[in-house]
Amino acid sequence: MLEIENLKATIAEEQVLSGLDLSVNAGEIHAIMGPNGSGKSSLAQVIVGHADYEVIEGSVEYQGHNLLELEPEDRAREGIFLGFQYPVEIPGVNNAYLLKAAVNAKRKHQGQDEIDAFEFLKLAKKTMELLDMDQSFLNRGVNEGFSGGEKKRNEILQMAMLEPKLAILDETDSGLDIDALKAVANGVNSLRHSERAIVLVTHYQRLLDYIEPDYVHVLWEGRIILSGDKALAHKLEENGYEWVRTTVSS
Amino acid sequence: MNQNSLSPELLQKAVHSLPEDNLSNMRLEAADRFSNMGFPVKGSEDWKYTDLSQIADLTSQWLNGSMQENAVDRENHNTKIVKSVTDSIDAHWIVVRDGVIDSDITEPHGTTIKKISAVNKKIVTGNDAMSVFNAALLRDGIHITAATPLKKPIGILYIDGPSSVITQNRAIIEIEEECQLQLVECCLSAGIGKQFTNTVTDFLIAAEASVNYVRIQDRDFEHTSVNRVNALLEKNTIFNHNGFDLGGALTRNDIVTEIAGKDALVNLNGLYLASAEQHIDNHTNIIHTVGPSTSTEEYRGILSGDSQCVFNGRVFVAEGADGTDSNQYNHNLLLSERAEIDTKPELEIYADDVKCAHGATVGQLDESALFYLRSRGLNLEESQRVLTHAFASGTLSKLAVGACYDYLTDLLDNRLELLVGAAG
């Protein structure tokens, strides 16, 4: 589904990805771990097409097509979703409005009719129940005055409504208390699907106790330097990131 | 005398051509005064950024009789506009065409609505040049006395031209003790072409009374208007104002509120949407003569194209007006690099125990919010539209007269669509 080869990218002329390779197939869950500043969020932003990042070398193929030439909105409509590390507050834009507009943008792109209002509400309410979210969130401004946990739940709500093929969740666990973490993990697990790939970007192993990954990668200075299964995450937790560096260089 | 003066003889002639009535003396006196004043000159203290020299020229031509009437199917246009407004906003409507008040006024119970010429009271003319000009050439105006609260708002629909090039509108509204009044004012054009409308509205708000006032200006893009609102508040009164300026080539609003009684509250809110070469100038002046009293103010502007807007918010706190609480904000969204906003708060405080806050922002659409929306599948233009709407919607949440909510939402939707489409 996603083939990244030798990806190099800069932001404000500073190199943040330096020859990254990654292959993700449908049905898989990948965890990308790494210390602060290793390029985890940069990778997520480059995949969804943030204009501040410039790709200077390498390729990203999504479902056999060059992803890098698509606008951010077209990537979304083709089924790529990013759960933001810091979801943006947009006062004055109703949460339900955005959800509906996003769902309809995708449906229109796929030649489908707009979603029926009743069907939309039913789906939204069902998903909110699963995420332990109060329905009043639908009528509030997008992320406006939401707590950290509420913002992350709101990201998962959007993900569930948009049914992406490739979901990237950037530090979805950061700043969550244990109840919020469980609710978010619950939501993500309910979205596991043989035709959907999920990439979890995380600093800590904690999230992986609730969402079990198929693969774990360690990102270091803009490259993946070590890959393994979920046991790797535990090893990282025990030994710290410095251990990876000595292991790889020896 | 200045370069914006009119010929005194021609002005006198125009005054004499109006019907002889109770207002004749006021007109003659005002014409005399105006001949010594002339139109405000750009660069003078209150008119730093707004230039009325074209209006001085237009008025001269009109007084000369050299103006061609702008030909348009007036009858048909008028009827359509009246119907579209009165169907959309449920109110007791008074229609004023080219400064002439429609004769079929029905007075709701507890409210008197008369022509100013029919009220036996001395009309107080302001001292500023535009109020004096208004008094000189006023055909007639509306006098409302509200004694009993009404379920529906009163509506004043000003339709201009094109049969009259220069129009004066005047309304005097007295709200008696403990009464509540809702007023909607719509200012629209019935045709296209160069025109000038000068409107003065006075509110006299007796103790314990309140006014909810919404003014919607959506005139033709060649139209110039100067508009003054004076509100005098006695003790324990409320004056809520929402101004919406969407149309016009050049628009100047002066909102002057004077708090003359304790515990009065003034809320001034405004939204201006400017595109192409539009010029919209909002001057507000809140005078706290006594305290404790409160005023809040929030004006929002969205500018695109080569438009230019001005916000000048003066708050004056007189000596001894202790307990004054005032805050004032002006937020501007610039959709084009060529658009210009000149924003200035002006605080003059002569009392000790006072809380005054003010702030102004000028900016573009938030890039991170734009990207967030695009990452959810909304295209760039749609994302811009959504964020622009969100910026404007803040003023609708404070709408003082609910009856015009739907009408305004439609109007704003259409206008914002154009604004975003024409941005850049």
XYZ file of C-alpha atoms in Angstrom:
674
model
C 0.000 0.000 0.000
C 2.740 2.457 1.014
C 6.282 2.183 -0.364
C 8.800 4.752 0.806
C 12.290 4.630 -0.672
C 15.314 6.675 0.267
C 13.143 9.609 1.340
C 15.015 12.816 2.102
C 13.165 15.957 3.161
C 13.905 19.351 4.626
C 12.000 21.992 6.527
C 13.329 25.549 6.446
C 16.479 24.146 4.803
C 17.146 21.798 7.700
C 17.226 18.115 6.785
C 14.739 16.100 8.816
C 14.503 12.871 6.789
C 17.715 11.427 5.457
C 17.115 8.361 3.337
C 14.121 6.695 4.929
C 12.764 3.353 3.701
C 9.442 1.918 4.797
C 6.992 -0.570 3.366
C 3.468 -0.898 4.745
C 0.864 -3.384 3.546
C -2.888 -3.475 4.002
C -3.996 -5.053 7.257
C -0.761 -4.231 9.072
C -0.100 -2.054 12.080
C 3.313 -0.414 12.198
C 4.728 1.473 15.147
C 7.342 4.100 14.488
C 9.324 4.940 17.580
C 12.211 7.238 18.200
C 13.555 9.949 20.437
C 12.495 13.584 20.139
C 13.729 15.209 16.955
C 14.363 11.896 15.166
C 11.906 12.808 12.375
C 8.753 10.919 13.428
C 6.337 13.818 13.007
C 8.166 15.017 9.894
C 7.518 11.639 8.264
C 3.814 11.912 9.095
C 3.598 15.475 7.750
C 5.429 14.607 4.514
C 3.046 11.711 3.844
C -0.003 13.990 4.142
C 1.623 16.764 2.117
C 2.343 19.650 4.472
C 3.687 22.505 2.343
C 6.426 23.461 4.805
C 8.307 20.250 3.995
C 10.304 19.860 0.827
C 11.130 16.414 -0.513
C 14.612 16.596 -2.006
C 15.138 12.952 -2.895
C 13.458 9.576 -2.906
C 9.934 8.404 -3.611
C 6.643 7.709 -1.882
C 4.235 5.390 -3.644
C 0.710 4.908 -2.399
C -1.375 2.163 -4.011
C 1.057 2.123 -6.905
C 0.913 5.862 -7.606
C 3.306 8.699 -6.879
C 1.861 10.237 -3.728
C 4.116 13.279 -3.699
C 2.405 14.959 -6.632
C -1.010 15.039 -4.952
C -2.455 18.011 -3.040
C -3.184 17.364 0.656
C -6.942 17.238 0.056
C -6.531 14.654 -2.723
C -4.384 12.475 -0.482
C -7.193 12.612 2.091
C -9.825 11.745 -0.491
C -7.680 8.806 -1.661
C -7.893 7.417 1.849
C -4.951 8.799 3.804
C -5.689 10.123 7.278
C -3.434 11.844 9.776
C -4.390 12.039 13.426
C -2.573 15.226 14.420
C -0.238 15.423 17.359
C -1.645 18.883 18.019
C -5.169 19.073 16.554
C -5.968 22.633 15.513
C -8.698 24.614 17.258
C -11.044 26.247 14.762
C -13.575 28.455 16.564
C -16.713 29.143 14.583
C -16.529 25.936 12.546
C -18.967 23.401 13.858
C -17.519 19.944 14.536
C -20.443 18.175 12.871
C -20.124 20.465 9.864
C -16.470 19.558 9.378
C -17.147 15.834 9.807
C -19.909 15.950 7.239
C -17.966 18.105 4.793
C -14.997 15.730 5.059
C -17.122 12.622 4.555
C -18.867 14.205 1.577
C -15.632 15.425 -0.019
C -14.419 11.834 -0.018
C -17.720 10.396 -1.238
C -17.907 12.913 -4.057
C -14.346 12.015 -5.062
C -15.405 8.386 -5.258
C -18.499 9.178 -7.317
C -20.921 8.502 -4.449
C -23.905 10.591 -3.351
C -23.629 12.844 -0.303
C -24.275 11.139 2.996
C -27.840 11.172 4.236
C -28.242 13.411 7.316
C -29.872 10.657 9.347
C -27.274 8.075 8.385
C -24.523 10.559 9.246
C -25.880 11.277 12.708
C -26.435 7.606 13.431
C -22.857 6.769 12.489
C -21.402 9.716 14.385
C -23.329 8.923 17.544
C -22.392 5.260 17.425
C -18.709 6.097 17.053
C -18.852 8.676 19.818
C -20.304 6.093 22.164
C -17.405 3.783 21.419
C -14.958 6.602 22.138
C -16.803 7.584 25.313
C -17.435 11.057 23.881
C -20.396 13.206 24.787
C -22.672 13.972 21.842
C -22.527 17.675 22.621
C -19.081 17.659 20.992
C -20.811 17.518 17.616
C -22.189 21.019 18.064
C -19.067 22.650 19.393
C -16.412 24.472 17.418
C -13.768 22.110 16.035
C -11.474 21.284 19.010
C -12.440 24.635 20.539
C -11.709 24.511 24.248
C -11.325 20.703 24.116
C -8.965 19.129 26.646
C -5.953 17.189 25.335
C -7.823 13.896 25.645
C -10.947 15.269 23.979
C -8.916 16.502 21.024
C -7.359 13.090 20.506
C -10.734 11.366 20.751
C -12.032 13.839 18.207
C -9.225 12.822 15.827
C -10.216 9.170 16.179
C -13.849 10.129 15.612
C -12.865 11.776 12.336
C -10.793 8.741 11.403
C -13.699 6.393 12.061
C -16.083 8.514 9.987
C -13.639 8.799 7.091
C -12.734 5.086 7.017
C -9.218 5.654 5.670
C -7.110 3.026 3.932
C -3.962 4.356 5.545
C -4.194 5.992 8.965
C -1.210 7.664 10.556
C -1.611 8.549 14.202
C 0.976 11.043 15.353
C 1.657 10.834 19.120
C -1.981 10.036 19.699
C -1.054 8.840 23.190
C 0.749 11.983 24.327
C -0.926 13.843 27.153
C -3.617 11.221 27.708
C -4.631 9.868 31.084
C -5.220 6.156 31.330
C -8.987 6.313 30.686
C -8.560 8.471 27.619
C -5.762 6.228 26.387
C -7.998 3.183 26.723
C -10.883 4.905 24.933
C -8.629 5.996 22.087
C -7.022 2.540 21.809
C -10.464 0.993 21.863
C -11.463 3.201 18.948
C -8.342 2.378 16.962
C -8.662 -1.355 17.586
C -12.250 -1.292 16.365
C -10.916 0.123 13.102
C -8.428 -2.708 12.514
C -9.293 -4.155 9.161
C -7.664 -6.425 6.609
C -7.827 -3.629 4.029
C -6.607 -0.875 6.306
C -3.063 -0.054 7.361
C -2.311 1.885 10.542
C 0.938 3.634 11.355
C 1.392 4.624 14.997
C 3.980 7.290 15.632
C 4.920 7.250 19.289
C 7.644 8.119 21.714
C 6.660 5.602 24.377
C 5.890 1.934 24.434
C 2.797 2.521 26.593
C 0.341 2.847 23.694
C 1.523 -0.467 22.283
C 0.202 -2.278 25.370
C -3.264 -1.387 24.121
C -2.752 -1.463 20.357
C -0.586 -4.383 19.366
C 1.626 -3.644 16.376
C 2.809 -6.140 13.766
C 6.046 -4.238 13.222
C 8.091 -1.810 15.253
C 10.625 0.558 13.642
C 13.160 2.774 15.303
C 13.742 6.140 13.702
C 17.065 7.851 14.312
C 18.268 11.040 12.692
C 15.781 10.802 9.850
C 16.238 7.127 8.995
C 14.851 3.816 10.166
C 17.831 2.080 11.721
C 16.178 -0.918 13.308
C 13.006 -2.913 12.682
C 11.451 -5.816 14.498
C 8.252 -7.104 16.068
C 6.546 -5.886 19.240
C 9.349 -7.368 21.383
C 11.547 -4.545 20.090
C 9.282 -2.000 21.741
C 9.735 -3.673 25.118
C 13.487 -3.760 24.669
C 13.451 -0.054 23.919
C 11.408 0.608 27.006
C 13.920 -1.310 29.139
C 17.134 -0.036 27.636
C 16.345 3.398 26.234
C 17.107 4.800 22.813
C 20.846 5.053 23.489
C 20.903 1.248 23.469
C 19.713 1.225 19.850
C 22.504 3.454 18.749
C 25.213 1.276 20.309
C 23.567 -1.913 19.029
C 23.359 -0.624 15.473
C 26.832 0.865 15.311
C 28.560 -2.252 16.790
C -14.675 78.064 2.999
C -12.771 75.067 1.708
C -12.411 73.240 -1.591
C -15.350 71.027 -0.595
C -17.794 73.938 -0.262
C -20.983 74.356 -2.217
C -22.314 77.502 -3.838
C -24.473 79.185 -1.114
C -26.907 80.489 -3.761
C -27.489 77.092 -5.290
C -27.922 75.520 -1.867
C -30.481 78.181 -0.909
C -32.289 77.570 -4.189
C -32.449 73.837 -3.492
C -33.799 74.503 0.018
C -36.491 76.789 -1.379
C -37.547 74.167 -3.896
C -38.599 71.888 -1.022
C -42.207 72.246 0.164
C -42.913 74.943 2.762
C -43.576 73.231 6.108
C -42.561 73.018 9.783
C -39.021 72.196 8.753
C -38.463 75.236 6.493
C -36.732 77.358 9.119
C -34.482 74.515 10.168
C -33.447 73.971 6.537
C -32.660 77.616 5.865
C -30.703 78.002 9.042
C -28.775 74.802 8.342
C -28.068 75.834 4.740
C -26.564 79.020 6.073
C -24.381 77.152 8.507
C -23.319 74.583 5.944
C -22.286 77.258 3.478
C -19.700 78.320 6.024
C -18.571 74.769 6.769
C -18.455 72.806 3.534
C -18.003 69.037 3.386
C -15.281 67.587 5.613
C -11.869 67.680 3.999
C -9.705 64.564 3.815
C -6.840 64.762 6.256
C -8.770 66.717 8.873
C -8.888 65.096 12.292
C -11.985 62.920 11.900
C -11.550 62.404 8.167
C -7.962 61.286 7.941
C -8.516 58.428 5.498
C -11.882 59.172 3.921
C -12.289 61.529 1.017
C -15.664 63.168 0.309
C -14.388 65.467 -2.457
C -16.233 63.385 -5.080
C -19.402 63.871 -3.069
C -18.844 67.624 -3.007
C -18.487 67.517 -6.815
C -21.517 65.286 -7.258
C -23.628 67.549 -5.040
C -22.510 70.641 -6.951
C -23.471 69.049 -10.260
C -26.786 67.986 -8.812
C -27.520 71.497 -7.456
C -26.582 72.863 -10.884
C -29.246 70.673 -12.372
C -26.704 69.123 -14.672
C -27.203 65.582 -13.393
C -28.771 63.028 -15.662
C -31.151 60.754 -13.877
C -29.906 57.187 -13.909
C -32.484 55.383 -16.000
C -33.788 52.143 -14.571
C -37.093 50.380 -14.174
C -37.593 51.945 -10.784
C -41.114 50.879 -10.012
C -40.361 47.257 -10.702
C -37.100 47.258 -8.781
C -38.584 48.942 -5.765
C -41.430 46.503 -5.473
C -39.109 43.525 -5.699
C -36.751 44.850 -3.059
C -39.515 45.773 -0.669
C -41.063 42.357 -1.058
C -37.828 40.442 -0.642
C -36.978 42.275 2.580
C -40.425 42.397 4.146
C -41.043 38.735 3.303
C -37.775 37.701 4.932
C -37.871 39.800 8.074
C -41.056 39.800 10.093
C -41.369 43.403 11.265
C -43.604 46.489 11.246
C -42.091 48.039 8.129
C -41.723 51.678 7.199
C -40.507 52.187 3.641
C -38.567 55.311 2.672
C -37.817 55.810 -1.031
C -35.324 58.499 -1.998
C -35.926 60.221 1.303
C -39.714 60.180 0.819
C -41.692 58.252 3.397
C -44.388 55.919 2.087
C -47.719 57.221 3.259
C -49.275 53.951 4.391
C -47.729 53.754 7.843
C -49.585 51.604 10.325
C -48.833 52.290 13.940
C -48.505 49.198 16.117
C -50.289 49.475 19.460
C -48.411 51.663 21.929
C -46.115 53.138 19.317
C -46.516 56.367 17.425
C -44.889 56.750 14.036
C -45.118 60.153 12.423
C -43.352 62.311 9.904
C -40.959 64.703 11.606
C -42.714 67.628 9.914
C -45.923 66.591 11.659
C -44.407 66.564 15.133
C -44.496 69.846 16.913
C -41.030 69.732 18.385
C -37.866 71.610 17.718
C -35.433 69.408 15.874
C -31.933 69.447 17.273
C -29.369 69.551 14.516
C -25.899 68.264 15.326
C -22.827 70.427 14.934
C -20.898 68.234 12.518
C -20.987 69.255 8.861
C -22.816 66.168 7.631
C -25.648 66.543 10.158
C -25.980 70.189 9.184
C -26.051 69.248 5.498
C -28.701 66.654 6.319
C -30.863 69.299 8.022
C -30.485 71.715 5.098
C -31.821 69.365 2.449
C -34.078 67.083 4.481
C -37.476 66.498 2.849
C -38.838 64.778 5.869
C -37.963 62.135 8.387
C -39.498 59.579 10.697
C -40.377 60.219 14.314
C -41.050 57.159 16.441
C -42.152 57.136 20.044
C -42.095 53.704 21.643
C -44.117 53.417 24.828
C -44.986 49.718 24.891
C -42.746 46.782 23.984
C -43.756 45.078 20.735
C -43.454 41.410 19.840
C -42.066 42.228 16.414
C -39.317 44.679 15.603
C -39.949 47.924 13.793
C -38.249 47.984 10.419
C -37.055 50.944 8.405
C -36.248 50.194 4.794
C -34.317 52.913 3.020
C -34.325 52.420 -0.736
C -32.321 54.790 -2.821
C -32.755 55.994 -6.294
C -31.991 56.238 -8.915
C -34.421 59.093 -9.399
C -32.781 61.114 -6.670
C -29.023 61.489 -6.699
C -28.602 63.138 -3.318
C -30.769 61.851 -0.497
C -31.154 62.831 3.157
C -32.707 60.420 5.648
C -33.531 61.273 9.206
C -35.060 59.289 12.037
C -35.692 60.327 15.611
C -36.560 57.525 17.955
C -37.691 58.117 21.510
C -37.962 55.145 23.795
C -40.005 55.873 26.872
C -39.207 54.655 30.370
C -39.038 50.897 30.844
C -39.860 50.229 27.204
C -37.939 47.846 24.969
C -37.544 48.492 21.261
C -36.201 46.288 18.505
C -35.306 48.097 15.310
C -34.028 46.758 12.000
C -32.765 49.168 9.393
C -32.044 48.012 5.846
C -30.260 50.307 3.407
C -30.532 49.127 -0.177
C -30.316 50.490 -3.715
C -33.058 50.180 -6.270
C -30.758 50.828 -9.179
C -27.180 51.350 -10.162
C -25.309 54.603 -10.559
C -23.577 57.304 -8.578
C -25.587 58.405 -5.619
C -25.082 59.840 -2.219
C -27.180 59.165 0.843
C -26.724 60.951 4.137
C -28.594 59.506 7.094
C -28.910 60.699 10.682
C -30.608 58.610 13.362
C -31.146 59.720 16.956
C -32.058 57.430 19.823
C -33.268 58.993 23.037
C -33.408 56.213 25.572
C -35.284 57.043 28.769
C -34.476 55.408 32.106
C -34.804 51.617 32.362
C -35.446 51.306 28.623
C -33.515 49.261 26.082
C -32.862 49.291 22.346
C -31.794 46.410 20.126
C -30.768 47.884 16.800
C -29.519 46.087 13.684
C -28.446 48.085 10.656
C -27.807 46.301 7.371
C -26.216 48.234 4.524
C -26.023 46.407 1.194
C -26.139 49.197 -1.351
C -24.966 49.308 -4.932
C -21.208 49.367 -5.515
C -21.266 52.917 -6.884
C -23.118 54.295 -3.910
C -21.665 56.596 -1.270
C -23.225 56.876 2.140
C -22.523 58.820 5.273
C -24.418 57.598 8.267
C -24.585 58.976 11.770
C -26.216 57.380 14.776
C -26.534 59.330 18.020
C -27.711 57.509 21.112
C -28.338 59.165 24.437
C -28.681 56.767 27.356
C -30.333 57.629 30.660
C -29.891 55.559 33.806
C -30.106 51.780 33.698
C -30.556 51.594 29.940
C -29.147 49.300 27.263
C -28.182 50.102 23.700
C -27.259 47.067 21.564
C -26.081 47.831 18.067
C -25.076 45.529 15.211
C -23.923 47.157 12.020
C -23.395 45.155 8.841
C -21.744 46.929 5.942
C -21.547 44.880 2.789
C -22.135 47.231 -0.107
C -21.356 50.720 -1.283
C -18.344 52.311 -2.934
C -17.660 54.541 0.021
C -19.333 54.177 3.376
C -18.731 56.206 6.479
C -20.454 55.436 9.778
C -20.273 57.557 12.894
C -21.812 55.893 15.915
C -21.887 58.254 18.868
C -23.266 57.007 22.167
C -23.449 59.103 25.260
C -23.990 57.496 28.621
C -25.723 60.156 30.682
C -27.164 57.937 33.424
C -25.690 55.419 35.840
C -25.590 51.691 35.120
C -26.132 52.110 31.400
C -24.741 49.544 28.976
C -23.605 50.088 25.394
C -22.738 47.161 23.111
C -21.473 48.117 19.682
C -20.818 45.315 17.221
C -19.978 45.619 13.586
C -19.035 43.548 10.577
C -17.689 45.015 7.358
C -16.990 43.049 4.210
C -15.060 44.899 1.547
C -13.831 43.824 -1.857
C -12.605 45.440 -5.069
C -12.153 49.151 -4.396
C -14.676 49.508 -1.601
C -13.951 51.889 1.223
C -15.658 51.426 4.585
C -14.914 53.731 7.499
C -16.326 53.087 10.961
C -15.893 55.786 13.564
C -17.368 55.039 16.957
C -17.438 57.284 19.958
C -18.560 56.039 23.355
C -18.843 58.789 25.928
C -19.031 57.734 29.558
C -20.286 60.894 31.224
C -21.195 59.097 34.444
C -20.270 55.845 36.137
C -20.655 53.107 36.933
C -21.417 52.211 33.338
C -20.258 49.622 30.840
C -19.450 49.539 27.162
C -18.264 46.697 24.949
C -17.324 46.939 21.350
C -16.289 44.404 18.733
C -15.873 45.227 15.069
C -14.755 42.618 12.573
C -13.678 43.196 9.018
C -12.922 40.973 6.049
C -11.085 42.738 3.258
C -10.159 41.516 -0.191
C -9.059 43.033 -3.483
C -7.928 46.655 -3.262
C -10.374 47.578 -0.549
C -9.583 49.988 2.227
C -11.239 50.106 5.633
C -10.915 52.321 8.655
C -11.780 51.651 12.265
C -11.487 54.449 14.770
C -12.884 53.641 18.189
C -12.932 56.437 20.693
C -13.812 55.868 24.325
C -14.125 58.963 26.459
C -14.402 58.698 30.220
C -15.313 62.005 31.820
C -13.986 63.261 35.117
C -15.896 61.589 37.921
C -17.235 58.744 35.740
C -15.781 56.241 38.195
C -16.690 52.589 37.797
C -16.525 52.771 34.024
C -15.825 49.391 32.464
C -15.049 49.437 28.788
C -13.555 47.026 26.304
C -13.039 47.451 22.623
C -11.778 45.071 19.967
C -11.244 45.310 16.243
C -10.281 42.189 14.292
C -9.430 42.184 10.621
C -8.923 39.425 8.134
C -7.016 40.422 5.022
C -7.618 38.110 2.078
C -5.467 40.164 -0.263
C -2.046 41.741 0.007
C -3.352 44.970 -1.479
C -6.203 45.490 0.986
C -5.606 48.056 3.690
C -6.972 48.586 7.172
C -6.256 51.589 9.333
C -7.297 50.777 12.854
C -6.975 53.021 15.836
C -8.271 52.922 19.374
C -8.563 56.281 21.057
C -8.895 56.303 24.821
C -9.377 59.518 26.742
C -9.737 58.904 30.436
C -10.247 61.580 33.060
C -11.585 59.395 35.890
C -9.566 57.328 38.389
C -11.478 54.123 38.974
C -11.777 52.835 35.422
C -11.245 49.530 33.590
C -10.538 50.007 29.908
C -9.217 47.304 27.575
C -8.671 47.477 23.879
C -7.013 45.478 21.143
C -6.744 45.237 17.406
C -5.624 42.387 15.168
C -4.846 42.295 11.469
C -4.053 38.982 9.857
C -4.504 36.382 7.187
C -6.266 33.038 7.446
C -4.530 30.716 9.886
C -2.244 28.435 7.836
C -2.394 25.583 10.319
C -6.199 25.648 10.303
C -6.208 25.709 6.484
C -3.937 22.681 6.356
C -6.006 20.859 8.948
C -9.148 21.285 6.844
C -7.350 20.266 3.646
C -5.999 17.170 5.363
C -9.636 16.215 5.916
C -10.392 16.441 2.200
C -11.742 19.998 1.830
C -10.091 21.761 -1.075
C -8.178 25.001 -0.662
C -10.985 27.316 -1.709
C -13.554 25.529 0.415
C -11.210 25.634 3.405
C -10.740 29.375 2.893
C -14.479 29.832 2.666
C -15.125 27.837 5.834
C -12.548 29.805 7.828
C -13.761 33.140 6.489
C -17.317 32.246 7.498
C -16.086 31.251 10.923
C -14.408 34.626 11.321
C -17.607 36.454 10.395
C -19.910 34.222 12.420
C -18.711 35.732 15.686
C -20.784 38.829 15.003
C -23.928 36.829 14.198
C -23.777 35.147 17.594
C -24.294 38.591 19.142
C -27.189 39.573 16.880
C -29.496 41.958 18.728
C -32.630 41.290 16.651
C -33.345 37.604 16.055
C -35.937 38.291 13.346
C -33.266 39.205 10.820
C -30.998 36.212 11.464
C -32.030 34.168 8.416
C -31.986 37.159 6.104
C -28.504 38.081 7.273
C -27.142 34.559 7.058
C -28.209 34.301 3.423
C -26.826 37.735 2.652
C -23.496 36.982 4.315
C -23.235 33.544 2.688
C -23.591 35.042 -0.769
C -21.292 37.917 -0.089
C -18.562 35.785 1.501
C -18.729 33.455 -1.462
C -17.855 36.389 -3.722
C -15.223 37.681 -1.350
C -13.316 34.394 -1.159
C -13.693 33.865 -4.894
C -12.271 37.316 -5.581
C -9.501 37.168 -2.972
C -5.891 37.543 -3.931
